[in-house]
Coordinates of C-alpha atoms and ligand atoms in Angstrom, one line a residue:
Chain A
M6 CA 0.0 0.0 0.0
N7 CA 1.4 3.4 -0.9
L8 CA 1.2 6.4 1.3
Q9 CA -1.6 8.1 -0.5
S10 CA -3.8 4.9 -0.4
I11 CA -3.1 4.5 3.3
K12 CA -4.3 8.0 3.9
N13 CA -7.3 7.4 1.7
I14 CA -8.3 4.2 3.4
S15 CA -8.3 6.0 6.8
F16 CA -10.2 8.9 5.3
I17 CA -12.8 6.6 3.8
I18 CA -13.2 4.8 7.2
I19 CA -13.7 8.2 8.9
I20 CA -16.4 9.1 6.4
G21 CA -17.9 5.6 6.9
V22 CA -18.1 6.1 10.6
I23 CA -19.7 9.5 10.2
V24 CA -22.4 8.0 7.9
L25 CA -22.9 5.2 10.4
S26 CA -23.4 7.6 13.3
V27 CA -26.0 9.5 11.3
V28 CA -27.8 6.3 10.5
V29 CA -27.7 5.2 14.1
F30 CA -29.0 8.6 15.2
I31 CA -32.1 8.4 13.0
S32 CA -32.6 4.6 13.6
P33 CA -35.0 3.6 16.3
F34 CA -32.4 1.5 18.2
T35 CA -31.6 4.0 21.0
Y36 CA -29.2 1.5 22.6
L37 CA -26.9 1.9 19.7
D38 CA -26.7 5.6 20.3
Y39 CA -25.1 4.8 23.6
V40 CA -22.6 2.5 21.8
L41 CA -21.7 5.2 19.4
M42 CA -21.1 7.8 22.1
Y43 CA -18.9 5.5 23.9
F44 CA -17.1 4.8 20.7
F45 CA -16.6 8.5 19.9
A46 CA -14.7 8.9 23.2
F47 CA -12.7 5.7 22.9
A48 CA -11.9 6.0 19.2
I49 CA -10.1 9.3 19.8
F50 CA -8.4 7.8 22.9
A51 CA -7.2 4.8 20.9
I52 CA -5.9 6.7 17.9
S53 CA -4.1 9.1 20.3
W54 CA -2.4 6.0 21.9
D55 CA -1.5 4.6 18.5
F56 CA -0.1 7.9 17.3
L57 CA 2.3 7.9 20.3
Y58 CA 3.2 4.3 19.8
S59 CA 3.4 4.0 16.0
Y60 CA 4.9 7.4 15.4
S61 CA 7.6 7.6 18.0
G62 CA 7.9 4.2 19.5
Q63 CA 6.8 5.3 22.9
L64 CA 4.8 2.6 24.7
S65 CA 2.3 4.0 27.2
L66 CA 0.7 1.5 29.5
G67 CA -0.8 4.5 31.3
H68 CA -2.7 6.4 28.7
A69 CA -5.6 6.6 31.1
I70 CA -3.7 9.5 32.5
P71 CA -4.5 12.2 29.9
F72 CA -7.9 10.5 29.2
G73 CA -8.8 10.8 32.9
I74 CA -7.4 14.3 33.2
G75 CA -9.6 15.4 30.3
A76 CA -12.6 13.9 32.0
F77 CA -11.9 15.4 35.4
T78 CA -11.2 18.8 33.8
V79 CA -14.7 18.9 32.3
A80 CA -16.2 17.5 35.5
I81 CA -14.4 19.8 37.9
L82 CA -15.0 23.0 35.8
A83 CA -18.7 22.1 35.5
S84 CA -19.3 21.2 39.1
K85 CA -17.1 23.6 41.0
Y86 CA -17.2 26.6 38.6
Q87 CA -20.6 26.0 37.0
L88 CA -18.9 26.1 33.6
N89 CA -20.8 24.8 30.7
P90 CA -19.3 21.3 30.0
V91 CA -19.0 22.2 26.3
I92 CA -16.6 25.0 27.2
G93 CA -14.9 22.6 29.6
L94 CA -14.4 20.3 26.6
F95 CA -12.4 23.0 24.9
I96 CA -10.1 23.3 27.9
A97 CA -9.8 19.6 28.7
P98 CA -7.3 18.8 25.9
F99 CA -5.0 21.5 27.1
T100 CA -4.9 20.3 30.7
A101 CA -4.5 16.7 29.6
S102 CA -1.7 17.7 27.2
L103 CA 0.1 19.7 29.9
I104 CA -0.2 17.1 32.7
G105 CA 0.1 14.0 30.4
G106 CA 3.0 15.6 28.6
L107 CA 4.9 16.6 31.7
I108 CA 4.4 13.2 33.3
G109 CA 5.5 11.5 30.1
M110 CA 8.6 13.7 29.8
T111 CA 10.0 12.2 33.0
T112 CA 9.9 8.8 31.2
I113 CA 11.3 9.5 27.7
R114 CA 14.8 8.2 28.4
L115 CA 13.5 4.9 29.6
K116 CA 13.4 1.8 27.4
P117 CA 9.9 1.2 26.0
A118 CA 8.9 -1.5 28.5
Y119 CA 10.1 0.5 31.4
Q120 CA 8.5 3.7 30.1
G121 CA 5.2 1.7 29.8
I122 CA 5.4 0.5 33.4
A123 CA 6.4 3.9 34.8
L124 CA 3.3 5.4 33.1
L125 CA 1.1 2.5 34.3
L126 CA 2.2 3.3 37.9
F127 CA 1.5 7.0 37.4
S128 CA -2.0 6.2 36.2
Q129 CA -2.5 4.1 39.4
V130 CA -1.3 7.1 41.5
L131 CA -4.0 9.1 39.9
Y132 CA -6.5 6.3 40.6
W133 CA -5.8 6.5 44.3
F134 CA -5.5 10.2 44.4
T135 CA -8.9 10.8 42.7
L136 CA -10.5 8.1 44.9
L137 CA -9.3 9.9 48.1
Q138 CA -10.0 13.3 46.7
F139 CA -13.4 12.8 45.2
S140 CA -14.4 9.6 47.1
D141 CA -16.0 6.7 45.2
E142 CA -18.9 8.8 44.1
G143 CA -16.7 11.0 41.9
I144 CA -18.1 14.1 40.4
S145 CA -21.6 14.4 38.8
F146 CA -22.7 17.6 37.1
G147 CA -24.8 18.9 34.3
Y148 CA -28.1 19.6 36.0
R149 CA -29.4 23.1 36.6
N150 CA -32.7 23.5 38.4
G151 CA -33.2 19.8 37.9
L152 CA -32.8 20.0 34.1
P153 CA -29.9 18.8 32.1
V154 CA -27.7 21.6 30.7
L155 CA -27.2 19.6 27.5
G156 CA -29.8 17.5 25.6
F157 CA -29.1 14.1 24.2
N158 CA -29.2 15.4 20.6
E159 CA -26.7 18.0 21.4
S160 CA -24.4 15.5 23.1
Y161 CA -24.6 13.3 20.1
F162 CA -23.8 16.1 17.8
I163 CA -20.8 17.1 19.9
G164 CA -19.7 13.5 19.8
I165 CA -19.7 13.5 16.0
L166 CA -17.8 16.8 16.0
V167 CA -15.2 15.5 18.5
F168 CA -14.8 12.4 16.4
I169 CA -14.3 14.4 13.2
V170 CA -12.0 17.0 14.6
G171 CA -9.9 14.4 16.6
S172 CA -9.5 11.8 13.8
I173 CA -8.9 14.3 11.0
S174 CA -6.4 16.2 13.0
I175 CA -4.4 13.1 14.0
L176 CA -4.6 11.8 10.4
L177 CA -3.2 15.1 9.1
I178 CA -0.4 15.1 11.7
E179 CA 0.5 11.5 10.8
H180 CA 0.7 12.4 7.2
S181 CA 2.4 15.7 7.6
K182 CA 6.0 16.5 6.7
I183 CA 7.3 15.0 9.9
R184 CA 5.8 11.6 9.2
L185 CA 9.1 9.9 8.1
K186 CA 11.0 11.5 10.9
L187 CA 8.6 10.1 13.5
L188 CA 8.7 6.6 11.9
A189 CA 12.5 6.7 11.8
I190 CA 12.6 7.5 15.5
K191 CA 10.3 4.6 16.2
Q192 CA 12.4 2.2 14.2
D193 CA 15.8 3.2 15.4
S194 CA 16.1 6.2 17.6
F195 CA 19.9 5.9 17.7
A196 CA 20.2 6.1 13.9
A197 CA 17.6 8.9 13.8
Y198 CA 19.7 10.8 16.3
A199 CA 22.8 10.1 14.3
S200 CA 21.0 11.4 11.2
G201 CA 20.4 14.8 12.7
I202 CA 16.8 14.2 14.0
N203 CA 16.1 15.8 17.3
V204 CA 14.7 12.7 18.8
T205 CA 14.0 14.1 22.3
F206 CA 12.1 17.0 20.8
Y207 CA 9.9 14.8 18.7
K208 CA 9.3 12.3 21.5
I209 CA 8.1 15.2 23.7
F210 CA 6.1 16.6 20.9
T211 CA 4.2 13.3 20.3
L212 CA 3.6 13.0 24.0
F213 CA 1.9 16.4 24.2
V214 CA -0.1 15.9 21.0
S215 CA -1.2 12.4 22.0
S216 CA -2.2 13.5 25.5
F217 CA -4.1 16.4 24.0
F218 CA -6.4 14.1 22.0
A219 CA -6.7 11.5 24.7
G220 CA -8.0 14.4 26.9
L221 CA -10.5 15.3 24.2
G222 CA -11.8 11.8 24.2
G223 CA -11.9 11.6 28.0
G224 CA -13.5 15.1 28.2
F225 CA -16.3 14.0 25.9
L226 CA -16.9 10.8 27.9
A227 CA -17.5 12.9 31.0
L228 CA -19.6 15.4 29.0
Y229 CA -22.1 12.9 27.8
T230 CA -22.4 10.9 31.0
F231 CA -22.4 14.1 33.2
H232 CA -20.1 12.2 35.4
T233 CA -16.6 11.0 36.1
D234 CA -14.8 9.2 39.0
Y235 CA -11.6 7.4 39.9
T236 CA -12.5 4.4 37.8
I237 CA -11.5 6.3 34.7
F238 CA -8.0 5.6 35.8
L239 CA -8.6 1.8 36.1
V240 CA -6.0 -0.3 34.5
S241 CA -8.6 -1.5 32.1
N242 CA -8.7 2.0 30.6
D243 CA -4.9 1.8 30.2
F244 CA -5.3 -1.3 28.2
L245 CA -8.5 -0.7 26.2
P246 CA -6.8 1.7 23.6
I247 CA -4.0 -0.8 23.2
A248 CA -6.4 -3.7 22.6
M249 CA -8.3 -1.5 20.1
S250 CA -5.1 -0.6 18.3
I251 CA -3.8 -4.2 18.1
V252 CA -7.2 -5.5 16.9
G253 CA -7.5 -2.8 14.4
G254 CA -3.8 -2.8 13.3
T255 CA -1.3 -0.2 14.6
Q256 CA -0.1 2.6 12.4
L257 CA -3.2 2.6 10.2
L258 CA -5.6 5.1 11.7
G259 CA -8.6 3.7 9.9
G260 CA -7.8 0.2 11.2
V261 CA -7.6 1.5 14.8
L262 CA -10.9 3.1 14.3
L263 CA -12.5 -0.2 13.3
G264 CA -10.8 -1.9 16.2
S265 CA -12.3 0.7 18.5
L266 CA -15.7 0.3 17.0
L267 CA -15.6 -3.5 17.5
I268 CA -14.4 -3.3 21.1
S269 CA -16.6 -0.4 22.0
F270 CA -19.5 -2.5 20.7
L271 CA -18.4 -5.5 22.8
D272 CA -17.6 -3.3 25.8
T273 CA -21.1 -1.9 25.9
I274 CA -22.9 -5.2 25.1
L275 CA -20.9 -7.9 26.9
P276 CA -21.2 -6.6 30.5
A277 CA -24.9 -7.0 30.3
Y278 CA -24.5 -10.8 29.8
V279 CA -21.2 -11.7 31.5
S280 CA -19.2 -10.4 34.3
L281 CA -16.5 -7.8 33.8
A282 CA -13.8 -10.4 34.4
V283 CA -15.2 -12.5 31.6
T284 CA -15.4 -9.4 29.4
Y285 CA -11.7 -8.8 29.8
L286 CA -10.9 -12.4 29.4
I287 CA -12.7 -12.2 26.0
Y288 CA -10.6 -9.2 25.0
G289 CA -7.5 -11.0 26.0
I290 CA -8.4 -14.0 23.9
L291 CA -9.4 -11.7 21.1
V292 CA -6.1 -9.9 21.1
I293 CA -4.1 -13.1 21.3
L294 CA -6.1 -14.6 18.4
V295 CA -5.6 -11.5 16.3
L296 CA -1.9 -11.5 17.0
R297 CA -1.7 -15.2 16.0
I298 CA -4.0 -15.2 13.0
F299 CA -3.8 -11.6 11.7
P300 CA -0.7 -10.1 13.2
E301 CA -1.6 -6.8 11.6
G302 CA -5.2 -6.8 12.8
I303 CA -8.0 -5.5 10.7
K304 CA -5.3 -3.6 8.8
G305 CA -3.9 -6.9 7.5
I306 CA -7.4 -7.9 6.3
I307 CA -7.7 -4.6 4.5
K308 CA -4.3 -5.1 2.8
K309 CA -5.4 -8.6 1.7
I310 CA -8.6 -7.4 0.2
R311 CA -6.8 -4.6 -1.7
V312 CA -4.2 -7.0 -3.1
T313 CA -6.7 -9.6 -4.4
Chain B
M28 CA 39.5 21.1 10.8
L29 CA 38.6 18.3 13.3
K30 CA 40.8 18.4 16.4
I31 CA 40.7 15.9 19.1
N32 CA 42.7 17.1 22.1
S33 CA 43.7 14.6 24.7
V34 CA 40.4 12.9 25.0
S35 CA 40.0 10.2 27.7
K36 CA 37.1 7.9 28.4
R37 CA 36.7 5.4 31.2
F38 CA 34.0 2.8 31.5
Q39 CA 33.9 1.5 35.1
G40 CA 37.3 -0.1 35.2
V41 CA 38.2 0.0 31.5
I42 CA 40.1 2.9 30.1
A43 CA 38.7 2.9 26.6
L44 CA 40.5 6.1 25.5
D45 CA 43.7 7.4 27.2
H46 CA 44.6 11.0 26.2
V47 CA 44.0 10.5 22.5
S48 CA 44.8 13.4 20.3
L49 CA 44.5 13.6 16.5
D50 CA 44.0 16.1 13.7
V51 CA 41.8 15.6 10.7
N52 CA 42.3 18.0 7.8
E53 CA 40.0 18.8 4.9
G54 CA 39.6 16.6 1.8
K55 CA 41.6 13.5 2.8
I56 CA 40.7 9.9 3.5
Y57 CA 41.8 8.9 7.0
G58 CA 42.1 5.5 8.5
L59 CA 41.6 4.6 12.1
I60 CA 43.0 1.2 12.8
G61 CA 43.5 -1.0 15.8
P62 CA 42.6 -4.4 17.1
N63 CA 39.1 -5.1 18.5
G64 CA 38.6 -3.3 21.8
S65 CA 41.2 -0.7 21.2
G66 CA 38.8 2.2 21.5
K67 CA 38.0 3.0 17.9
T68 CA 34.2 3.0 18.2
T69 CA 34.4 4.8 21.6
L70 CA 36.3 7.6 19.8
V71 CA 33.7 7.8 17.1
N72 CA 31.0 7.9 19.8
C73 CA 32.8 10.8 21.5
I74 CA 33.2 12.8 18.3
T75 CA 29.6 12.4 17.4
G76 CA 28.2 13.1 20.8
F77 CA 26.9 9.7 21.7
I78 CA 29.0 9.5 24.7
K79 CA 30.7 12.2 26.7
A80 CA 34.5 12.1 27.2
N81 CA 35.7 12.3 30.8
E82 CA 38.6 14.6 29.8
G83 CA 39.8 16.5 26.8
S84 CA 38.0 18.5 24.1
I85 CA 36.9 18.1 20.5
T86 CA 36.7 21.0 18.2
F87 CA 35.5 21.3 14.6
G88 CA 36.6 24.5 12.9
Q89 CA 35.6 27.2 15.4
H90 CA 32.9 24.9 17.0
E91 CA 33.4 23.3 20.3
L92 CA 31.7 19.9 20.0
T93 CA 32.4 18.6 23.5
N94 CA 29.0 19.4 25.0
L95 CA 26.8 19.1 21.9
K96 CA 24.1 16.5 21.4
P97 CA 24.4 14.1 18.4
H98 CA 21.8 15.8 16.2
E99 CA 23.5 19.2 16.9
I100 CA 26.9 17.7 15.8
V101 CA 25.2 16.5 12.6
K102 CA 24.1 20.1 11.9
K103 CA 27.7 21.2 12.3
G104 CA 28.8 18.8 9.5
I105 CA 29.9 15.6 11.1
V106 CA 28.0 12.4 10.3
R107 CA 28.7 8.8 11.2
T108 CA 27.6 5.3 10.3
F109 CA 27.5 2.4 12.7
Q110 CA 29.6 -0.7 13.0
N111 CA 26.3 -2.7 13.0
T112 CA 24.5 -1.2 10.1
R113 CA 21.5 0.8 11.1
V114 CA 18.9 1.7 8.5
F115 CA 15.3 2.4 9.0
N116 CA 14.0 -1.1 8.2
D117 CA 10.3 -0.4 7.7
L118 CA 10.9 2.5 5.5
T119 CA 11.7 2.2 1.8
V120 CA 15.1 3.1 0.5
E121 CA 13.9 6.4 -0.8
E122 CA 12.1 7.1 2.5
N123 CA 15.3 6.4 4.4
L124 CA 16.9 9.3 2.6
V125 CA 13.9 11.7 2.7
A126 CA 13.4 11.0 6.4
V127 CA 16.6 12.7 7.2
R128 CA 16.3 15.4 4.6
S129 CA 12.7 16.2 3.7
D130 CA 13.8 18.7 1.0
L131 CA 15.1 15.7 -1.0
T132 CA 11.6 14.7 -2.0
G133 CA 11.4 14.5 -5.7
S134 CA 14.7 16.3 -6.2
L135 CA 17.4 15.7 -8.7
R136 CA 19.8 15.2 -5.8
L137 CA 17.8 12.3 -4.6
I138 CA 18.1 10.6 -7.9
E139 CA 21.8 11.4 -8.1
L140 CA 22.3 9.9 -4.6
L141 CA 20.3 6.8 -5.4
D142 CA 22.3 6.3 -8.7
A143 CA 25.6 6.9 -7.0
F144 CA 24.9 4.0 -4.7
D145 CA 23.2 1.7 -7.1
L146 CA 20.0 2.0 -5.2
N147 CA 17.7 3.4 -7.9
S148 CA 16.3 0.1 -8.9
V149 CA 15.3 -0.7 -5.3
K150 CA 14.2 2.8 -4.2
G151 CA 10.7 1.6 -3.5
V152 CA 11.8 -1.5 -1.6
K153 CA 11.7 -1.7 2.2
A154 CA 15.2 -1.4 3.6
S155 CA 14.7 -4.7 5.6
S156 CA 14.7 -6.7 2.4
L157 CA 18.0 -5.3 1.1
S158 CA 21.1 -7.4 1.0
Y159 CA 23.8 -6.7 3.6
G160 CA 25.9 -4.8 1.1
Q161 CA 23.0 -2.7 -0.1
K162 CA 22.2 -1.8 3.5
K163 CA 25.8 -0.6 4.0
M164 CA 25.4 1.5 0.8
L165 CA 22.1 2.9 2.0
E166 CA 23.6 3.9 5.3
I167 CA 26.4 5.7 3.6
A168 CA 24.0 7.3 1.1
R169 CA 21.9 8.5 4.1
A170 CA 24.9 10.0 5.7
L171 CA 25.8 11.8 2.5
A172 CA 22.3 13.1 2.1
L173 CA 22.9 15.2 5.2
E174 CA 25.7 17.1 3.2
P175 CA 28.3 16.7 5.9
A176 CA 31.9 17.9 5.7
I177 CA 33.2 14.8 7.4
I178 CA 31.8 11.3 7.3
L179 CA 33.0 8.8 10.0
L180 CA 32.5 5.2 8.8
D181 CA 32.7 2.6 11.6
E182 CA 34.0 -0.6 10.0
P183 CA 32.2 -0.2 6.7
L184 CA 34.1 -3.1 5.1
A185 CA 33.6 -5.7 7.9
G186 CA 31.5 -8.7 6.9
L187 CA 31.6 -7.9 3.1
D188 CA 33.0 -10.3 0.5
V189 CA 36.0 -9.4 -1.6
Q190 CA 33.9 -8.1 -4.5
M191 CA 31.8 -5.9 -2.2
I192 CA 34.9 -4.6 -0.5
S193 CA 36.4 -3.4 -3.7
K194 CA 33.1 -1.9 -4.8
L195 CA 32.6 0.0 -1.5
S196 CA 36.3 1.0 -1.5
S197 CA 35.9 2.7 -4.9
Q198 CA 32.7 4.2 -3.7
I199 CA 34.5 5.8 -0.7
K200 CA 37.1 7.2 -3.1
Y201 CA 34.3 8.5 -5.3
I202 CA 32.6 10.2 -2.3
N203 CA 36.0 11.8 -1.4
K204 CA 36.7 13.0 -5.0
S205 CA 33.3 13.9 -6.4
F206 CA 31.5 15.1 -3.4
N207 CA 34.7 16.5 -1.9
K208 CA 34.1 14.9 1.6
T209 CA 36.6 14.2 4.3
L210 CA 36.3 10.6 5.5
L211 CA 37.5 8.8 8.6
I212 CA 37.3 5.1 8.1
V213 CA 37.5 2.8 11.1
E214 CA 38.9 -0.6 10.3
H215 CA 40.6 -3.3 12.3
N216 CA 42.7 -4.5 9.4
L217 CA 45.3 -2.3 7.9
D218 CA 45.6 -4.2 4.6
E219 CA 42.1 -3.0 3.6
L220 CA 43.2 0.6 4.0
M221 CA 46.5 0.4 2.2
S222 CA 45.2 1.7 -1.1
L223 CA 42.3 3.6 0.3
A224 CA 43.6 5.9 3.1
D225 CA 45.9 8.9 2.7
Y226 CA 46.8 8.8 6.3
V227 CA 46.2 6.4 9.2
F228 CA 46.0 6.6 13.0
V229 CA 46.8 3.5 15.0
M230 CA 45.1 2.7 18.2
N231 CA 46.0 0.1 20.8
N232 CA 44.5 -0.3 24.3
G233 CA 42.9 3.1 24.2
V234 CA 46.2 4.8 23.2
K235 CA 47.1 6.3 19.8
T236 CA 50.4 4.5 19.2
A237 CA 51.3 5.8 15.8
E238 CA 50.2 7.8 12.8
G239 CA 51.4 8.4 9.2
E240 CA 51.0 7.4 5.6
P241 CA 49.8 3.8 5.3
S242 CA 53.0 2.6 3.6
I243 CA 55.2 4.0 6.4
I244 CA 52.9 2.7 9.1
R245 CA 52.9 -0.7 7.4
N246 CA 56.6 -1.0 7.9
S247 CA 57.0 0.7 11.2
K248 CA 58.4 -1.4 14.0
I249 CA 56.0 -0.2 16.7
V250 CA 53.0 -1.0 14.7
Q251 CA 54.3 -4.4 13.7
D252 CA 55.0 -5.2 17.3
V253 CA 52.0 -3.7 19.0
Y254 CA 49.3 -3.9 16.4
F255 CA 50.1 -7.0 14.5
G256 CA 51.3 -8.6 17.7
R257 CA 53.6 -11.0 15.9
Ligands
LIG29 N1 29.3 1.3 26.7 C1 30.4 0.6 27.2 N2 30.4 0.2 28.5 C2 31.5 -0.4 29.0 N3 32.6 -0.7 28.3 C3 32.7 -0.3 27.0 C4 31.6 0.4 26.4 N4 31.9 0.7 25.1 C5 33.1 0.2 25.0 N5 33.6 -0.4 26.1 C6 34.9 -1.0 26.3 O1 35.9 0.0 25.8 C7 36.9 -0.7 25.1 C8 37.0 -0.2 23.7 O2 35.8 -0.6 23.0 P1 35.5 -0.1 21.5 O3 35.6 1.4 21.4 O4 34.2 -0.7 21.1 O5 36.7 -0.8 20.7 P2 36.8 -1.0 19.1 O6 35.8 -0.2 18.4 O7 38.2 -0.6 18.8 O8 36.7 -2.5 18.9 C9 36.6 -2.2 25.1 O9 37.3 -2.8 26.2 C10 35.1 -2.2 25.4 O10 34.8 -3.4 26.1
LIG30 MG1 34.3 -0.9 17.1

């Protein structure tokens, strides 16, 4: 697949998702609305993780950090300062980028596995911190005089906007002039350094950008549920974007979107039938199966279809 | 133009470089020879900023390199290759070059560079599927793409067959003549450099033991004793 066709595939999948969300919106299956909303948040979260991993080789096992910071930004601003959550959603990416970026910066010299574990530990620090600070009830907001400040239709519309802005922005960054530099850093940061590429700068850059969009996803999750709490920093939220990326196929944004769609669907359906433990067992098996049969995930299937 | 002044480097107990000084002047092909473990790669790492010397200084023209980062040293005009060839495996040959110089995209220079290294026919191929020799060529082409004044090649001839060695040797001469680059070639075997280098430095146990024209070095008593250890 050449570069232009990779970009086109992702673009077509983005358009496909937009069409799907309009179809779901006008369809009578209200349950699917909820699946889509959940997907909007996690899709942006997953492609932000994949951007960090596939375009600079940084493995975050704690990407719930910026995701959760985004959610808490919206929630705190709305509950403490009576700020409209939509305005909070504009601020969330910036706080997530700042805090996620600064935390990430302390780990950039570590080897990928160690960097991942360090970030995982940071996310668990935030888990305990927010549990102690906001108790297990977390923060609920969004009602004024007993009425919601945002209607369902508005939330859905904002979700589509978040999805469009987030996915197109990341796609454009991934296909910008720095694409090859970032890929070079991922493949051999030593050789990249020796070829005059400022590896440290680009690693920090991708951390801030990736955290920015993770915060957008997390902020939207809080916005449409009118709530967030410490469970946003659960280890499962560290791993969901990774599972989505692996199932979809890393480094192909459109593939990651399809992976996110599949797992978002399962994640909203399965817990109704089986326990959470079984849900995650199913993801685990799914990831292993994908890695064994289609090492490149849905991306691999797309490639096959295009060749034949 | 490149001056190494009494550079020392210790690793835990090992003294990898012991007050090494050498001068590299413009336009020549230099050799840096010495047995395995004599400190050649360590010296290249110090010059290119990958490790910091414990003592001494390195200057390039008016620039003090001692505290610069690797990518800053590249900008000053010194580029290296690695003993274990390092190309960007998942990128195509062409992308390997464009990654380090985005202004090469679609340029005449890119085609010249690919042609000069016999890589035009494989420009769309992923670097991982190149032969060992082609990878070496690509790594050197990538270094040249950065338009450096000096290229440091860390054991470029190691692991190549006779045919490939003569091909790469003439390539190195060509880079020196046509592109007017200064080269410093690290090699553990003096024989390979006899016809290639204008001037060689000899290292042993972290110490520079001799320097001079290859033919003189070849016959020098110190070198025969220390380096060839016969
Ligand atoms: N990063 C390192 N850590 C510890 N010792 C090292 C390191 N790099 C090199 N050395 C030691 O320094 C000495 C010189 O090594 P090197 O510069 O690689 O030699 P050469 O390139 O001439 O074969 C060797 O004894 C080697 O073991
Ligand atoms: Mg060496």
